[in-house]
Amino acid sequence: MITTDKLNWYAAYTRVNQELVIKKKLDELGVENYLPQEERVRETPLGRKKIRVILIHGMIFIRTDKATSFSLLNDHLLNIVYLKDREERRSLIIPDKQMEKFKFMLDYSKDAVELSTTPLAPGELVKVIKGPLTGLEGELVMVDGKSKVAIRLDILGCAQVDMPAGFVEKVTTKCHKKRMKSSTNQPSL
């Protein structure tokens, strides 16, 4: 189904509680996708039970080429709507690097990952050097008096997880300094 065009990550809205149905259809079609889920322990009348919880209700991430992204809507009649880039009025593409960091954070964090659409002031670029998220690069930010490592997902907001300051080391790059300077002039997510 997928052509040889460049593959990109797209964020797509689904109906709430239809995320797993859409994921199953995409899997059957051989289209790479990612449905952010987290394992949690819940108390039930029969005792504790591990369940998988969908983190972003009504959304799934799809990695495909442009032609297939349209085909999913037109030929396969998937009930999804791609997020649009407001300026260019086309489907929003999430950079591969951002998706890699986001997936890594969700897959390896022992603590709950919070997703926030509230604008977050730029933090210091850091690399995690201890714990299950070792190697993850993100921004060290303070939220409600707690230090957190945040990963920005363009217009979707930030994924953040609690992180002791001693578990990270500062990373300095020219690119980060330039981005920090420009992001203080305009609100960012």
One Martini backbone bead per residue (centre of mass of N, CA, C, O) as a GRO file, in nm:
protein
  189
    1MET     BB    1   0.057   0.063  -0.021
    2ILE     BB    2   0.322   0.194   0.012
    3THR     BB    3   0.526   0.409  -0.112
    4THR     BB    4   0.842   0.580  -0.190
    5ASP     BB    5   0.781   0.796  -0.029
    6LYS     BB    6   0.797   0.993   0.225
    7LEU     BB    7   0.787   0.944   0.562
    8ASN     BB    8   0.532   1.049   0.797
    9TRP     BB    9   0.402   1.210   1.074
   10TYR     BB   10   0.063   1.188   1.182
   11ALA     BB   11  -0.212   1.350   1.319
   12ALA     BB   12  -0.523   1.193   1.439
   13TYR     BB   13  -0.852   1.204   1.458
   14THR     BB   14  -1.097   1.047   1.658
   15ARG     BB   15  -1.312   0.881   1.803
   16VAL     BB   16  -1.405   0.821   2.095
   17ASN     BB   17  -1.336   0.479   2.143
   18GLN     BB   18  -1.179   0.426   1.836
   19GLU     BB   19  -0.871   0.379   1.849
   20LEU     BB   20  -0.848   0.062   1.836
   21VAL     BB   21  -0.993   0.026   1.566
   22ILE     BB   22  -0.799   0.195   1.395
   23LYS     BB   23  -0.544   0.039   1.465
   24LYS     BB   24  -0.634  -0.232   1.348
   25LYS     BB   25  -0.670  -0.134   1.055
   26LEU     BB   26  -0.379  -0.035   1.015
   27ASP     BB   27  -0.246  -0.306   1.069
   28GLU     BB   28  -0.390  -0.459   0.835
   29LEU     BB   29  -0.260  -0.243   0.617
   30GLY     BB   30   0.048  -0.179   0.711
   31VAL     BB   31   0.036   0.077   0.902
   32GLU     BB   32   0.206   0.284   1.074
   33ASN     BB   33   0.154   0.320   1.436
   34TYR     BB   34   0.048   0.531   1.730
   35LEU     BB   35  -0.078   0.451   2.060
   36PRO     BB   36  -0.093   0.609   2.346
   37GLN     BB   37   0.008   0.410   2.627
   38GLU     BB   38  -0.063   0.294   2.968
   39GLU     BB   39   0.026   0.126   3.251
   40ARG     BB   40  -0.212   0.037   3.507
   41VAL     BB   41  -0.329   0.027   3.840
   42ARG     BB   42  -0.634  -0.122   3.952
   43GLU     BB   43  -0.907  -0.122   4.153
   44THR     BB   44  -1.101  -0.403   4.234
   45PRO     BB   45  -1.316  -0.628   4.367
   46LEU     BB   46  -1.081  -0.857   4.275
   47GLY     BB   47  -0.854  -0.648   4.272
   48ARG     BB   48  -0.570  -0.606   4.116
   49LYS     BB   49  -0.525  -0.439   3.789
   50LYS     BB   50  -0.397  -0.442   3.471
   51ILE     BB   51  -0.401  -0.158   3.250
   52ARG     BB   52  -0.473   0.008   2.947
   53VAL     BB   53  -0.417   0.353   2.876
   54ILE     BB   54  -0.526   0.617   2.706
   55LEU     BB   55  -0.371   0.934   2.671
   56ILE     BB   56  -0.509   1.031   2.384
   57HIS     BB   57  -0.804   1.109   2.322
   58GLY     BB   58  -0.881   1.093   1.983
   59MET     BB   59  -0.576   0.979   1.905
   60ILE     BB   60  -0.345   0.920   1.627
   61PHE     BB   61  -0.045   0.791   1.488
   62ILE     BB   62   0.085   0.829   1.148
   63ARG     BB   63   0.305   0.643   0.921
   64THR     BB   64   0.335   0.800   0.602
   65ASP     BB   65   0.245   0.885   0.303
   66LYS     BB   66   0.061   1.105   0.129
   67ALA     BB   67  -0.111   0.912  -0.047
   68THR     BB   68  -0.199   0.723   0.188
   69SER     BB   69  -0.337   0.933   0.364
   70PHE     BB   70  -0.571   0.967   0.155
   71SER     BB   71  -0.655   0.669   0.122
   72LEU     BB   72  -0.763   0.626   0.411
   73LEU     BB   73  -1.009   0.813   0.356
   74ASN     BB   74  -1.120   0.725   0.063
   75ASP     BB   75  -1.079   0.399   0.036
   76HIS     BB   76  -1.102   0.309   0.365
   77LEU     BB   77  -1.285   0.492   0.549
   78LEU     BB   78  -1.156   0.637   0.773
   79ASN     BB   79  -1.238   0.787   1.092
   80ILE     BB   80  -1.050   1.062   1.017
   81VAL     BB   81  -0.854   1.361   1.122
   82TYR     BB   82  -0.626   1.575   1.032
   83LEU     BB   83  -0.404   1.775   1.135
   84LYS     BB   84  -0.350   2.121   1.091
   85ASP     BB   85  -0.174   2.366   0.937
   86ARG     BB   86  -0.258   2.689   0.964
   87GLU     BB   87  -0.069   2.828   0.752
   88GLU     BB   88  -0.072   2.585   0.511
   89ARG     BB   89  -0.322   2.392   0.498
   90ARG     BB   90  -0.204   2.113   0.610
   91SER     BB   91  -0.085   1.843   0.713
   92LEU     BB   92   0.059   1.761   1.000
   93ILE     BB   93   0.403   1.733   1.071
   94ILE     BB   94   0.596   1.514   1.262
   95PRO     BB   95   0.890   1.487   1.367
   96ASP     BB   96   1.080   1.214   1.415
   97LYS     BB   97   1.235   1.305   1.671
   98GLN     BB   98   0.985   1.366   1.845
   99MET     BB   99   0.861   1.080   1.832
  100GLU     BB  100   1.097   0.927   1.953
  101LYS     BB  101   1.094   1.071   2.229
  102PHE     BB  102   0.801   1.016   2.303
  103LYS     BB  103   0.810   0.705   2.291
  104PHE     BB  104   1.040   0.668   2.491
  105MET     BB  105   0.903   0.797   2.733
  106LEU     BB  106   0.655   0.604   2.743
  107ASP     BB  107   0.812   0.324   2.745
  108TYR     BB  108   1.034   0.402   3.007
  109SER     BB  109   0.857   0.527   3.212
  110LYS     BB  110   0.762   0.495   3.550
  111ASP     BB  111   0.622   0.747   3.527
  112ALA     BB  112   0.393   0.962   3.463
  113VAL     BB  113   0.277   1.106   3.170
  114GLU     BB  114   0.238   1.435   3.076
  115LEU     BB  115  -0.009   1.631   2.906
  116SER     BB  116   0.035   1.960   2.751
  117THR     BB  117  -0.112   2.279   2.620
  118THR     BB  118   0.036   2.459   2.790
  119PRO     BB  119   0.237   2.701   2.797
  120LEU     BB  120   0.600   2.667   2.793
  121ALA     BB  121   0.876   2.754   2.905
  122PRO     BB  122   1.183   2.750   2.832
  123GLY     BB  123   1.439   2.528   2.874
  124GLU     BB  124   1.695   2.335   2.955
  125LEU     BB  125   1.916   2.153   2.790
  126VAL     BB  126   1.899   1.792   2.831
  127LYS     BB  127   2.042   1.485   2.968
  128VAL     BB  128   1.982   1.172   3.059
  129ILE     BB  129   2.192   0.973   3.310
  130LYS     BB  130   1.950   0.841   3.477
  131GLY     BB  131   1.772   0.576   3.449
  132PRO     BB  132   1.525   0.474   3.216
  133LEU     BB  133   1.589   0.764   3.040
  134THR     BB  134   1.853   0.719   2.928
  135GLY     BB  135   1.936   0.962   2.661
  136LEU     BB  136   1.731   1.168   2.692
  137GLU     BB  137   1.621   1.460   2.524
  138GLY     BB  138   1.549   1.786   2.675
  139GLU     BB  139   1.366   1.984   2.900
  140LEU     BB  140   1.425   2.171   3.185
  141VAL     BB  141   1.150   2.212   3.407
  142MET     BB  142   0.914   2.409   3.594
  143VAL     BB  143   0.633   2.252   3.772
  144ASP     BB  144   0.502   2.317   4.057
  145GLY     BB  145   0.811   2.283   4.183
  146LYS     BB  146   0.894   2.075   3.959
  147SER     BB  147   1.108   1.871   3.799
  148LYS     BB  148   1.121   1.842   3.435
  149VAL     BB  149   1.089   1.659   3.141
  150ALA     BB  150   1.055   1.794   2.810
  151ILE     BB  151   0.852   1.735   2.515
  152ARG     BB  152   0.800   1.864   2.207
  153LEU     BB  153   0.483   1.876   1.986
  154ASP     BB  154   0.430   2.129   1.884
  155ILE     BB  155   0.087   2.185   1.869
  156LEU     BB  156   0.031   1.959   2.100
  157GLY     BB  157   0.277   2.014   2.301
  158CYS     BB  158   0.363   1.842   2.610
  159ALA     BB  159   0.583   1.608   2.741
  160GLN     BB  160   0.599   1.506   3.091
  161VAL     BB  161   0.845   1.431   3.357
  162ASP     BB  162   0.967   1.347   3.633
  163MET     BB  163   1.297   1.500   3.741
  164PRO     BB  164   1.578   1.489   3.878
  165ALA     BB  165   1.843   1.701   3.854
  166GLY     BB  166   2.064   1.460   3.900
  167PHE     BB  167   1.965   1.304   3.613
  168VAL     BB  168   2.106   1.552   3.468
  169GLU     BB  169   2.258   1.717   3.182
  170LYS     BB  170   2.395   1.962   3.020
  171VAL     BB  171   2.322   2.100   2.693
  172THR     BB  172   2.525   2.252   2.434
  173THR     BB  173   2.393   2.454   2.164
  174LYS     BB  174   2.342   2.669   1.914
  175CYS     BB  175   2.053   2.595   1.836
  176HIS     BB  176   1.927   2.627   2.119
  177LYS     BB  177   1.995   2.925   2.162
  178LYS     BB  178   1.831   3.027   1.919
  179ARG     BB  179   1.552   2.910   2.009
  180MET     BB  180   1.536   3.055   2.280
  181LYS     BB  181   1.534   3.342   2.166
  182SER     BB  182   1.277   3.309   1.975
  183SER     BB  183   1.069   3.193   2.201
  184THR     BB  184   1.047   3.466   2.371
  185ASN     BB  185   0.871   3.626   2.142
  186GLN     BB  186   0.686   3.363   2.134
  187PRO     BB  187   0.451   3.150   2.174
  188SER     BB  188   0.466   2.817   2.309
  189LEU     BB  189   0.440   2.446   2.346
   0.00000   0.00000   0.00000
